[in-house]
Amino acid sequence: MYPKIRIKEFKPLNLEGGYLIDGFPSAGFSSAIATESMVHTSKFEL
């Protein structure tokens, strides 16, 4: 049995041509730390 996932859309966005930033930790936390840095220093509309 898979858990249910809910998605709450706050405002409509056009995602065509967009990017997905995957920052889940793997063997270490470097990917999560790098993703956190990218999110906080970028000017992306989130």
Coordinates of C-alpha atoms in Angstrom, one line a residue:
M1 CA 0.0 0.0 0.0
Y2 CA 1.4 3.4 -1.0
P3 CA 0.9 6.5 1.1
K4 CA -1.3 9.2 -0.3
I5 CA 0.4 12.3 -1.5
R6 CA -1.5 15.6 -1.5
I7 CA -0.4 18.5 -3.7
K8 CA -1.6 22.0 -2.8
E9 CA -1.3 24.5 -5.6
F10 CA -1.0 28.1 -4.3
K11 CA -1.0 29.7 -7.7
P12 CA -0.9 28.4 -11.2
L13 CA 2.5 28.1 -12.8
N14 CA 3.6 27.3 -16.3
L15 CA 6.2 24.5 -15.8
E16 CA 7.0 24.1 -19.5
G17 CA 10.7 24.4 -19.9
G18 CA 11.2 24.3 -16.1
Y19 CA 13.8 22.5 -14.0
L20 CA 13.4 20.0 -11.2
I21 CA 16.0 20.4 -8.4
D22 CA 16.4 17.0 -6.7
G23 CA 18.1 17.4 -3.3
F24 CA 17.3 14.3 -1.4
P25 CA 20.2 13.1 0.8
S26 CA 22.0 10.0 -0.5
A27 CA 25.1 8.5 1.1
G28 CA 25.9 11.9 2.6
F29 CA 24.3 15.2 3.0
S30 CA 26.2 17.1 0.3
S31 CA 23.3 17.0 -2.2
A32 CA 20.8 18.3 0.4
I33 CA 23.2 21.1 1.4
A34 CA 23.9 22.1 -2.2
T35 CA 20.2 22.1 -3.0
E36 CA 19.4 24.2 0.0
S37 CA 22.1 26.7 -1.0
M38 CA 20.7 26.8 -4.6
V39 CA 17.1 27.4 -3.4
H40 CA 18.1 30.2 -1.0
T41 CA 20.5 32.0 -3.4
S42 CA 18.6 31.7 -6.6
K43 CA 16.0 34.1 -7.9
F44 CA 13.7 31.3 -9.0
E45 CA 9.9 31.6 -8.6
L46 CA 9.1 28.9 -6.2

